[in-house]
Tab-separated table of N, CA and C in Angstrom:
chain	number	residue	atom	x	y	z
O	124	MET	N	6.752	22.367	-89.845
O	124	MET	CA	8.216	22.359	-89.944
O	124	MET	C	9.056	21.238	-89.551
O	125	ASN	N	9.894	20.666	-90.446
O	125	ASN	CA	10.828	19.693	-90.251
O	125	ASN	C	11.702	19.850	-89.046
O	126	GLN	N	11.818	18.751	-88.178
O	126	GLN	CA	12.903	19.001	-87.100
O	126	GLN	C	13.569	17.526	-86.981
O	127	ILE	N	14.877	17.640	-86.501
O	127	ILE	CA	15.687	16.461	-86.554
O	127	ILE	C	15.854	16.211	-85.157
O	128	PHE	N	15.665	14.813	-84.566
O	128	PHE	CA	15.933	14.570	-83.115
O	128	PHE	C	17.076	13.572	-83.097
O	129	PHE	N	17.963	13.876	-82.311
O	129	PHE	CA	19.118	12.884	-81.892
O	129	PHE	C	18.715	12.405	-80.511
O	130	ILE	N	18.373	10.998	-80.650
O	130	ILE	CA	18.074	10.415	-78.941
O	130	ILE	C	19.157	9.175	-78.686
O	131	LYS	N	19.613	9.518	-77.660
O	131	LYS	CA	20.501	8.331	-77.168
O	131	LYS	C	19.623	7.178	-76.958
O	132	HIS	N	19.937	5.944	-77.361
O	132	HIS	CA	19.130	4.738	-76.969
O	132	HIS	C	18.820	4.822	-75.571
O	133	ALA	N	19.817	4.936	-74.729
O	133	ALA	CA	19.429	4.872	-73.363
O	133	ALA	C	18.210	5.755	-72.738
O	134	ASP	N	18.154	6.807	-73.464
O	134	ASP	CA	17.053	7.915	-73.008
O	134	ASP	C	15.919	7.759	-73.929
O	135	ILE	N	15.586	6.960	-74.954
O	135	ILE	CA	14.560	6.893	-75.755
O	135	ILE	C	13.200	6.505	-75.048
O	136	SER	N	12.160	6.815	-75.297
O	136	SER	CA	10.858	6.260	-74.427
O	136	SER	C	10.414	5.134	-75.406
O	137	SER	N	9.574	4.482	-74.614
O	137	SER	CA	8.929	3.199	-75.429
O	137	SER	C	8.059	3.633	-76.486
O	138	ASN	N	7.231	4.812	-76.440
O	138	ASN	CA	6.290	5.256	-77.452
O	138	ASN	C	7.281	5.681	-78.546
O	139	LYS	N	8.540	6.241	-78.487
O	139	LYS	CA	9.186	6.682	-79.488
O	139	LYS	C	9.782	5.272	-80.297
O	140	LEU	N	10.171	4.493	-79.452
O	140	LEU	CA	10.698	3.467	-80.110
O	140	LEU	C	9.637	2.729	-80.918
O	141	ASN	N	8.561	2.560	-80.530
O	141	ASN	CA	7.516	1.950	-81.262
O	141	ASN	C	7.232	2.723	-82.720
O	142	GLU	N	7.325	4.096	-82.405
O	142	GLU	CA	7.363	4.880	-83.763
O	142	GLU	C	8.267	4.405	-84.815
O	143	ILE	N	9.452	4.426	-84.276
O	143	ILE	CA	10.678	3.990	-85.016
O	143	ILE	C	10.443	2.620	-85.905
O	144	CYS	N	9.962	1.783	-84.780
O	144	CYS	CA	9.653	0.549	-85.433
O	144	CYS	C	8.516	0.564	-86.321
O	145	GLU	N	7.529	1.216	-86.182
O	145	GLU	CA	6.459	1.277	-87.375
O	145	GLU	C	6.986	1.902	-88.668
O	146	LEU	N	7.899	2.968	-88.494
O	146	LEU	CA	8.483	3.362	-89.693
O	146	LEU	C	9.435	2.505	-90.419
O	147	LYS	N	10.208	1.731	-89.453
O	147	LYS	CA	11.300	0.800	-90.193
O	147	LYS	C	10.248	-0.204	-90.779
O	148	SER	N	9.150	-0.710	-90.310
O	148	SER	CA	8.359	-1.714	-90.992
O	148	SER	C	7.769	-1.300	-92.374
O	149	ILE	N	7.945	-0.151	-92.621
O	149	ILE	CA	7.551	0.403	-94.019
O	149	ILE	C	8.438	-0.019	-94.929
O	150	ALA	N	9.680	0.317	-94.604
O	150	ALA	CA	11.017	-0.061	-95.334
O	150	ALA	C	11.163	-1.582	-95.488
O	151	TRP	N	11.132	-2.391	-94.221
O	151	TRP	CA	11.478	-3.673	-94.083
O	151	TRP	C	10.175	-4.253	-93.546
O	152	PRO	N	9.357	-5.059	-94.243
O	152	PRO	CA	8.120	-5.655	-93.646
O	152	PRO	C	8.283	-6.892	-92.746
O	153	HIS	N	8.566	-6.310	-91.620
O	153	HIS	CA	8.698	-7.262	-90.361
O	153	HIS	C	7.554	-6.723	-89.264
O	154	SER	N	7.458	-7.582	-88.456
O	154	SER	CA	6.528	-7.048	-87.397
O	154	SER	C	7.015	-6.129	-86.275
O	155	ILE	N	6.360	-5.316	-85.718
O	155	ILE	CA	6.895	-4.453	-84.576
O	155	ILE	C	7.776	-5.198	-83.628
O	156	GLU	N	7.093	-6.227	-83.188
O	156	GLU	CA	7.880	-7.156	-82.216
O	156	GLU	C	9.157	-7.532	-82.758
O	157	SER	N	9.241	-7.671	-83.890
O	157	SER	CA	10.475	-8.257	-84.693
O	157	SER	C	11.537	-7.078	-84.820
O	158	GLN	N	11.065	-5.956	-85.038
O	158	GLN	CA	11.714	-4.640	-85.083
O	158	GLN	C	12.450	-4.498	-83.700
O	159	LEU	N	11.379	-4.318	-82.570
O	159	LEU	CA	12.081	-4.263	-81.339
O	159	LEU	C	13.011	-5.068	-81.023
O	160	ASN	N	12.830	-6.453	-81.283
O	160	ASN	CA	13.889	-7.619	-80.773
O	160	ASN	C	15.131	-7.245	-81.519
O	161	TRP	N	15.177	-6.757	-82.809
O	161	TRP	CA	16.236	-6.321	-83.610
O	161	TRP	C	17.006	-5.197	-82.758
O	162	ILE	N	16.242	-4.127	-82.519
O	162	ILE	CA	16.847	-3.006	-81.842
O	162	ILE	C	17.466	-3.479	-80.416
O	163	LYS	N	16.848	-4.380	-79.718
O	163	LYS	CA	17.231	-4.904	-78.446
O	163	LYS	C	18.538	-5.719	-78.627
O	164	SER	N	18.655	-6.310	-79.725
O	164	SER	CA	19.916	-7.131	-79.960
O	164	SER	C	21.166	-6.344	-80.539
O	165	ASN	N	20.661	-5.424	-81.197
O	165	ASN	CA	21.678	-4.556	-82.036
O	165	ASN	C	22.163	-3.224	-81.686
O	166	ILE	N	21.483	-2.379	-80.820
O	166	ILE	CA	21.417	-0.986	-80.511
O	166	ILE	C	21.955	-1.054	-79.073
O	167	SER	N	23.032	-0.504	-78.736
O	167	SER	CA	23.660	-0.190	-77.488
O	167	SER	C	23.152	1.270	-76.677
O	168	ASP	N	23.288	1.255	-75.563
O	168	ASP	CA	22.931	2.369	-74.960
O	168	ASP	C	23.309	3.713	-75.493
O	169	ASN	N	24.690	3.749	-75.867
O	169	ASN	CA	25.305	4.980	-76.305
O	169	ASN	C	24.948	5.129	-77.924
O	170	ASP	N	24.166	4.220	-78.546
O	170	ASP	CA	24.181	4.609	-79.998
O	170	ASP	C	23.007	5.579	-80.079
O	171	ILE	N	22.512	6.066	-81.120
O	171	ILE	CA	21.853	7.306	-81.292
O	171	ILE	C	20.764	6.843	-82.376
O	172	HIS	N	19.641	7.433	-81.927
O	172	HIS	CA	18.387	7.293	-83.146
O	172	HIS	C	18.345	8.683	-83.705
O	173	VAL	N	18.266	8.673	-84.971
O	173	VAL	CA	18.069	10.020	-85.643
O	173	VAL	C	16.901	10.083	-86.431
O	174	ILE	N	15.934	10.990	-86.107
O	174	ILE	CA	14.600	11.078	-86.589
O	174	ILE	C	14.346	12.344	-87.248
O	175	LEU	N	13.725	12.405	-88.191
O	175	LEU	CA	13.192	13.470	-88.929
O	175	LEU	C	11.792	13.469	-88.749
O	176	SER	N	11.075	14.624	-88.173
O	176	SER	CA	9.744	14.716	-87.773
O	176	SER	C	9.197	16.049	-88.337
O	177	ASN	N	7.930	15.916	-88.542
O	177	ASN	CA	7.203	17.122	-89.014
O	177	ASN	C	5.879	17.258	-88.027
O	178	GLU	N	5.999	17.963	-87.312
O	178	GLU	CA	4.895	18.127	-86.202
O	178	GLU	C	4.861	16.817	-85.276
O	179	ASN	N	3.867	15.963	-85.322
O	179	ASN	CA	3.915	14.616	-84.456
O	179	ASN	C	4.100	13.341	-85.329
O	180	GLU	N	4.549	13.617	-86.672
O	180	GLU	CA	4.682	12.504	-87.382
O	180	GLU	C	6.247	12.166	-87.734
O	181	SER	N	6.580	11.011	-87.498
O	181	SER	CA	8.061	10.747	-87.979
O	181	SER	C	8.062	10.366	-89.357
O	182	LEU	N	8.969	10.922	-90.046
O	182	LEU	CA	8.967	10.843	-91.476
O	182	LEU	C	10.099	10.130	-91.976
O	183	ALA	N	11.347	10.095	-91.166
O	183	ALA	CA	12.491	9.197	-91.790
O	183	ALA	C	13.458	8.951	-90.626
O	184	TYR	N	14.066	8.009	-90.752
O	184	TYR	CA	14.901	7.432	-89.495
O	184	TYR	C	16.272	6.823	-89.955
O	185	LEU	N	17.184	6.780	-89.021
O	185	LEU	CA	18.523	6.127	-89.191
O	185	LEU	C	19.081	6.234	-87.828
O	186	ASN	N	19.963	5.056	-87.631
O	186	ASN	CA	20.605	5.035	-86.563
O	186	ASN	C	22.215	5.119	-86.703
O	187	LEU	N	22.775	5.764	-85.695
O	187	LEU	CA	24.279	5.937	-85.492
O	187	LEU	C	24.838	4.792	-84.482
O	188	ILE	N	25.531	4.159	-84.891
O	188	ILE	CA	26.266	2.781	-84.134
O	188	ILE	C	27.718	3.218	-83.815
O	189	ASN	N	27.969	3.388	-82.561
O	189	ASN	CA	29.384	3.542	-82.300
O	189	ASN	C	30.150	2.466	-82.526
O	190	ILE	N	31.049	2.584	-83.490
O	190	ILE	CA	31.902	1.464	-84.054
O	190	ILE	C	33.562	2.095	-83.904
O	191	ASN	N	34.242	0.892	-83.987
O	191	ASN	CA	35.816	1.058	-84.027
O	191	ASN	C	36.142	0.283	-85.315
O	192	CYS	N	37.167	0.946	-86.065
O	192	CYS	CA	37.638	0.148	-87.333
O	192	CYS	C	39.128	0.108	-87.005
O	193	VAL	N	39.761	-0.449	-87.675
O	193	VAL	CA	41.197	-0.248	-87.801
O	193	VAL	C	41.848	0.086	-89.130
O	194	VAL	N	42.227	1.197	-89.516
O	194	VAL	CA	42.640	1.615	-90.723
O	194	VAL	C	44.030	1.683	-90.952
O	195	ASP	N	44.619	0.841	-91.719
O	195	ASP	CA	46.251	0.674	-91.825
O	195	ASP	C	46.769	0.389	-90.333
O	196	GLY	N	46.086	-0.304	-89.552
O	196	GLY	CA	46.881	-0.414	-88.351
O	196	GLY	C	46.571	0.445	-87.145
O	197	LYS	N	45.856	1.559	-87.658
O	197	LYS	CA	45.408	2.581	-86.569
O	197	LYS	C	43.954	2.601	-86.229
O	198	LEU	N	43.816	2.576	-84.716
O	198	LEU	CA	42.351	2.381	-84.433
O	198	LEU	C	41.522	3.883	-84.715
O	199	VAL	N	40.587	3.639	-85.403
O	199	VAL	CA	39.488	4.816	-85.707
O	199	VAL	C	38.240	4.619	-85.189
O	200	HIS	N	38.023	5.808	-84.391
O	200	HIS	CA	36.524	5.747	-83.738
O	200	HIS	C	35.496	6.290	-84.840
O	201	GLY	N	34.273	5.818	-84.948
O	201	GLY	CA	33.396	6.425	-85.807
O	201	GLY	C	32.032	6.002	-85.575
O	202	TYR	N	30.934	6.021	-86.503
O	202	TYR	CA	29.791	5.887	-86.371
O	202	TYR	C	29.392	4.846	-87.741
O	203	GLY	N	28.576	3.785	-87.218
O	203	GLY	CA	27.910	3.054	-88.543
O	203	GLY	C	26.626	3.604	-88.682
O	204	ILE	N	26.227	3.796	-89.904
O	204	ILE	CA	24.986	4.471	-90.263
O	204	ILE	C	24.115	3.294	-90.679
O	205	GLY	N	22.957	3.210	-90.237
O	205	GLY	CA	22.139	1.892	-90.421
O	205	GLY	C	20.638	2.347	-90.488
O	206	ASN	N	19.859	1.425	-90.977
O	206	ASN	CA	18.476	1.345	-91.185
O	206	ASN	C	17.973	2.737	-91.838
O	207	VAL	N	18.703	3.307	-92.605
O	207	VAL	CA	18.134	4.653	-93.348
O	207	VAL	C	16.606	4.329	-93.989
O	208	CYS	N	15.973	4.825	-93.561
O	208	CYS	CA	14.373	4.618	-94.093
O	208	CYS	C	13.610	5.958	-94.050
O	209	SER	N	12.359	5.921	-94.661
O	209	SER	CA	11.572	7.069	-94.751
O	209	SER	C	10.175	6.638	-94.877
O	210	ARG	N	9.339	7.271	-94.505
O	210	ARG	CA	7.834	6.924	-94.530
O	210	ARG	C	7.272	6.907	-95.902
O	211	GLU	N	7.798	7.912	-96.870
O	211	GLU	CA	7.426	7.888	-98.315
O	211	GLU	C	8.750	8.013	-99.174
O	212	GLN	N	8.844	7.527	-100.123
O	212	GLN	CA	9.911	7.631	-101.372
O	212	GLN	C	9.713	8.942	-102.081
O	213	GLY	N	10.799	9.466	-102.343
O	213	GLY	CA	10.666	10.213	-103.291
O	213	GLY	C	10.472	11.876	-102.925
O	214	LEU	N	10.452	11.876	-101.605
O	214	LEU	CA	9.896	13.260	-101.000
O	214	LEU	C	11.300	13.933	-100.311
O	215	GLY	N	12.418	13.457	-100.353
O	215	GLY	CA	13.449	14.007	-100.083
O	215	GLY	C	13.878	13.984	-98.531
O	216	TYR	N	13.255	13.113	-97.926
O	216	TYR	CA	13.312	12.876	-96.353
O	216	TYR	C	14.827	12.166	-96.156
O	217	GLY	N	15.150	11.241	-97.052
O	217	GLY	CA	16.412	10.802	-96.748
O	217	GLY	C	17.515	11.573	-97.107
O	218	SER	N	17.315	12.417	-98.092
O	218	SER	CA	18.377	13.378	-98.215
O	218	SER	C	18.849	14.333	-97.295
O	219	ILE	N	17.506	14.630	-96.681
O	219	ILE	CA	17.473	15.803	-95.448
O	219	ILE	C	18.381	14.986	-94.434
O	220	LEU	N	18.037	13.694	-94.148
O	220	LEU	CA	18.837	12.954	-93.043
O	220	LEU	C	20.261	13.003	-93.268
O	221	MET	N	20.509	12.519	-94.774
O	221	MET	CA	21.903	12.325	-94.946
O	221	MET	C	22.884	13.539	-94.870
O	222	GLU	N	22.145	14.931	-95.262
O	222	GLU	CA	22.714	16.019	-95.108
O	222	GLU	C	23.148	16.467	-93.788
O	223	VAL	N	22.164	16.210	-92.821
O	223	VAL	CA	22.345	16.293	-91.518
O	223	VAL	C	23.378	15.548	-90.705
O	224	ILE	N	23.421	14.416	-91.224
O	224	ILE	CA	24.310	13.291	-90.744
O	224	ILE	C	25.723	13.694	-91.254
O	225	ASN	N	25.984	13.913	-92.387
O	225	ASN	CA	27.165	14.387	-92.878
O	225	ASN	C	27.871	15.666	-92.061
O	226	LYS	N	27.042	16.704	-91.785
O	226	LYS	CA	27.548	17.588	-91.014
O	226	LYS	C	27.874	17.216	-89.571
O	227	TYR	N	26.813	16.304	-89.000
O	227	TYR	CA	27.261	15.857	-87.757
O	227	TYR	C	28.695	15.201	-87.702
O	228	LEU	N	28.751	14.190	-88.728
O	228	LEU	CA	30.070	13.428	-88.528
O	228	LEU	C	31.239	14.497	-88.714
O	229	ILE	N	31.117	15.493	-89.618
O	229	ILE	CA	32.306	16.293	-89.887
O	229	ILE	C	32.609	17.204	-88.662
O	230	GLU	N	31.276	17.821	-88.030
O	230	GLU	CA	31.476	18.660	-86.768
O	230	GLU	C	32.165	17.913	-85.664
O	231	ASN	N	31.825	16.558	-85.591
O	231	ASN	CA	32.336	15.739	-84.388
O	231	ASN	C	33.719	14.751	-84.830
O	232	LYS	N	34.037	15.141	-85.991
O	232	LYS	CA	35.312	14.402	-86.467
O	232	LYS	C	35.241	13.068	-86.175
O	233	LYS	N	34.209	12.343	-86.836
O	233	LYS	CA	33.980	11.051	-86.838
O	233	LYS	C	34.049	10.668	-88.217
O	234	VAL	N	34.339	9.404	-88.403
O	234	VAL	CA	34.358	8.607	-89.825
O	234	VAL	C	32.879	7.960	-89.720
O	235	GLY	N	32.262	7.828	-91.035
O	235	GLY	CA	31.143	7.378	-91.060
O	235	GLY	C	31.271	6.030	-91.933
O	236	VAL	N	30.688	4.977	-91.570
O	236	VAL	CA	30.698	3.730	-92.248
O	236	VAL	C	29.149	3.299	-92.788
O	237	LEU	N	29.017	2.898	-93.910
O	237	LEU	CA	27.554	2.278	-93.960
O	237	LEU	C	27.844	1.293	-95.134
O	238	PHE	N	26.953	0.242	-94.887
O	238	PHE	CA	26.751	-0.889	-95.746
O	238	PHE	C	25.334	-0.873	-96.529
O	239	CYS	N	25.527	-0.929	-97.710
O	239	CYS	CA	24.233	-1.038	-98.587
O	239	CYS	C	24.146	-1.830	-99.831
O	240	LYS	N	23.053	-2.052	-100.343
O	240	LYS	CA	22.982	-2.668	-101.600
O	240	LYS	C	23.482	-1.908	-102.767
O	241	SER	N	23.922	-2.507	-103.814
O	241	SER	CA	24.655	-1.734	-104.937
O	241	SER	C	23.682	-0.937	-105.610
O	242	LYS	N	22.600	-0.919	-105.478
O	242	LYS	CA	21.410	-0.110	-106.167
O	242	LYS	C	21.340	1.346	-105.364
O	243	LEU	N	22.094	1.217	-104.057
O	243	LEU	CA	21.711	2.272	-103.437
O	243	LEU	C	23.166	3.437	-103.461
O	244	VAL	N	24.223	2.717	-104.053
O	244	VAL	CA	25.528	3.510	-103.884
O	244	VAL	C	25.449	4.922	-104.660
O	245	GLU	N	24.573	5.068	-105.745
O	245	GLU	CA	24.729	6.339	-106.248
O	245	GLU	C	23.888	7.294	-105.550
O	246	PHE	N	22.815	6.986	-104.638
O	246	PHE	CA	22.182	7.883	-103.602
O	246	PHE	C	23.055	8.368	-102.735
O	247	TYR	N	23.880	7.398	-102.173
O	247	TYR	CA	24.905	7.790	-101.022
O	247	TYR	C	26.176	8.931	-101.735
O	248	ARG	N	26.437	8.472	-103.012
O	248	ARG	CA	27.577	9.375	-103.603
O	248	ARG	C	27.002	10.749	-103.696
O	249	LYS	N	25.803	10.918	-104.018
O	249	LYS	CA	25.256	12.450	-103.792
O	249	LYS	C	25.782	13.004	-102.746
O	250	PHE	N	25.930	12.333	-101.480
O	250	PHE	CA	26.174	13.228	-100.323
O	250	PHE	C	27.693	12.934	-99.908
O	251	ASP	N	28.465	12.552	-101.058
O	251	ASP	CA	29.816	12.695	-100.899
O	251	ASP	C	30.515	11.324	-100.044
O	252	TRP	N	29.518	10.247	-100.017
O	252	TRP	CA	30.178	9.039	-99.524
O	252	TRP	C	31.038	8.349	-100.409
O	253	CYS	N	31.934	7.740	-100.061
O	253	CYS	CA	33.053	7.109	-101.104
O	253	CYS	C	32.910	5.464	-100.959
O	254	LEU	N	32.701	4.913	-102.017
O	254	LEU	CA	32.675	3.534	-102.023
O	254	LEU	C	34.149	2.981	-101.909
O	255	VAL	N	34.257	1.887	-101.116
O	255	VAL	CA	35.274	1.281	-100.819
O	255	VAL	C	35.365	-0.148	-101.563
O	256	SER	N	36.533	-0.413	-102.238
O	256	SER	CA	36.817	-1.412	-102.952
O	256	SER	C	36.850	-2.686	-101.910
O	257	LYS	N	36.354	-4.033	-102.259
O	257	LYS	CA	36.403	-5.096	-101.462
O	257	LYS	C	37.749	-5.573	-101.273
O	258	GLU	N	38.695	-5.202	-102.091
O	258	GLU	CA	40.200	-5.560	-101.745
O	258	GLU	C	40.610	-4.843	-100.512
O	259	LYS	N	40.060	-3.684	-100.326
O	259	LYS	CA	40.362	-2.985	-99.304
O	259	LYS	C	39.823	-3.179	-97.806
O	260	LEU	N	39.090	-4.258	-97.708
O	260	LEU	CA	38.221	-4.470	-96.790
O	260	LEU	C	38.521	-5.806	-96.016
O	261	ASN	N	38.420	-5.923	-94.635
O	261	ASN	CA	38.613	-7.261	-93.955
O	261	ASN	C	37.289	-6.960	-93.000
O	262	LEU	N	36.204	-7.737	-93.304
O	262	LEU	CA	34.957	-7.511	-92.358
O	262	LEU	C	34.884	-8.807	-91.586
O	263	SER	N	34.130	-8.844	-90.525
O	263	SER	CA	33.837	-10.016	-89.579
O	263	SER	C	32.566	-10.735	-90.335
O	264	PHE	N	31.963	-10.369	-91.509
O	264	PHE	CA	30.917	-10.997	-91.833
O	264	PHE	C	31.007	-10.771	-93.377
O	265	ASN	N	30.240	-11.883	-94.193
O	265	ASN	CA	30.243	-11.884	-95.520
O	265	ASN	C	29.786	-10.691	-96.259
O	266	ASN	N	30.484	-9.998	-96.872
O	266	ASN	CA	30.068	-8.726	-97.672
O	266	ASN	C	30.011	-8.983	-99.309
O	267	ASP	N	29.678	-10.262	-99.740
O	267	ASP	CA	29.554	-10.411	-100.911
O	267	ASP	C	28.342	-9.589	-101.640
O	268	ASN	N	27.306	-9.465	-100.893
O	268	ASN	CA	26.163	-8.780	-101.507
O	268	ASN	C	25.734	-7.281	-101.190
O	269	ILE	N	26.821	-6.846	-100.452
O	269	ILE	CA	26.706	-5.618	-99.874
O	269	ILE	C	28.066	-4.851	-100.300
O	270	GLU	N	27.611	-3.369	-100.330
O	270	GLU	CA	28.820	-2.393	-100.358
O	270	GLU	C	29.059	-1.641	-99.412
O	271	THR	N	30.283	-1.315	-99.371
O	271	THR	CA	30.704	-0.587	-98.023
O	271	THR	C	31.182	0.799	-98.432
O	272	MET	N	30.580	1.921	-97.753
O	272	MET	CA	30.825	3.364	-98.187
O	272	MET	C	31.349	4.158	-96.852
O	273	ILE	N	32.213	5.127	-97.244
O	273	ILE	CA	32.789	5.818	-96.018
O	273	ILE	C	32.650	7.273	-96.354
O	274	ILE	N	32.680	8.036	-95.219
O	274	ILE	CA	32.835	9.430	-95.316
O	274	ILE	C	33.764	9.887	-94.173
O	275	ASN	N	34.246	11.013	-94.545
O	275	ASN	CA	35.229	11.945	-93.389
O	275	ASN	C	36.593	10.985	-93.055
O	276	LEU	N	36.971	10.217	-94.089
O	276	LEU	CA	38.144	9.331	-94.112
O	276	LEU	C	38.627	9.314	-95.785
O	277	GLU	N	40.013	9.657	-95.654
O	277	GLU	CA	40.419	9.641	-97.071
O	277	GLU	C	40.486	8.164	-97.546
O	278	ASN	N	39.998	7.929	-98.808
O	278	ASN	CA	40.121	6.559	-99.429
O	278	ASN	C	41.415	6.036	-100.083
O	279	ASN	N	42.469	6.583	-99.400
O	279	ASN	CA	43.724	6.091	-99.981
O	279	ASN	C	44.264	5.269	-98.813
O	280	PHE	N	43.531	4.668	-98.143
O	280	PHE	CA	44.078	3.534	-97.106
O	280	PHE	C	44.385	2.314	-97.996
O	281	ASN	N	45.232	1.376	-97.214
O	281	ASN	CA	45.226	0.062	-97.867
O	281	ASN	C	44.316	-0.925	-97.334
O	282	LEU	N	43.985	-0.868	-95.903
O	282	LEU	CA	43.067	-1.820	-95.512
O	282	LEU	C	42.243	-1.209	-94.288
O	283	LEU	N	40.678	-1.375	-94.449
O	283	LEU	CA	40.001	-1.061	-93.290
O	283	LEU	C	39.400	-2.382	-92.656
O	284	GLU	N	39.895	-2.602	-91.422
O	284	GLU	CA	39.023	-3.713	-90.835
O	284	GLU	C	38.132	-3.461	-89.794
O	285	TYR	N	37.119	-4.221	-89.929
O	285	TYR	CA	35.862	-4.184	-88.975
O	285	TYR	C	35.448	-5.513	-88.415
O	286	SER	N	35.340	-5.644	-86.966
O	286	SER	CA	35.210	-6.895	-86.580
O	286	SER	C	33.893	-6.805	-85.857
O	287	GLY	N	33.015	-5.895	-85.853
O	287	GLY	CA	31.630	-5.845	-85.210
O	287	GLY	C	30.518	-6.405	-86.148
O	288	LYS	N	29.374	-6.124	-85.705
O	288	LYS	CA	28.033	-6.643	-86.446
O	288	LYS	C	27.739	-5.858	-87.670
O	289	SER	N	27.218	-6.344	-88.694
O	289	SER	CA	26.525	-5.466	-89.654
O	289	SER	C	25.520	-4.620	-89.069
O	290	PHE	N	25.414	-3.452	-89.634
O	290	PHE	CA	24.532	-2.476	-89.099
O	290	PHE	C	23.593	-2.002	-90.274
């Protein structure tokens, strides 16, 4: 039976962190050490690891990064969704994670922001994520080759500003 685990980064065990790195290495072919270094540099203690597991095997993963955006001059707290990946493609693991995350964001009244390649926009649209036009964005990094999507925020704003790291 599938289970979803939400683990605050400050509370994660080294074994579970290694499992996450192994899973991430399937989607992004980097060494476990490289994956661990990325996590150390980009994940804060209050960020959350979300893992879909079946018995003792991790099937899919993403992380929730605490972020602040400014939307039309107002500070908005939310989560950046990053590193969505699964052990095997086409089995619905990513869909399960996205459905759970959407529910989590709505129940916790948090805005969700994600950055993805153009080819993934349709996948996230299936889960009611909205594409934000580049004209409505002021990001602290180059977004020429990525798309920005949001959930739990009306897309009728004029400007979304984000000055953190890409996740």
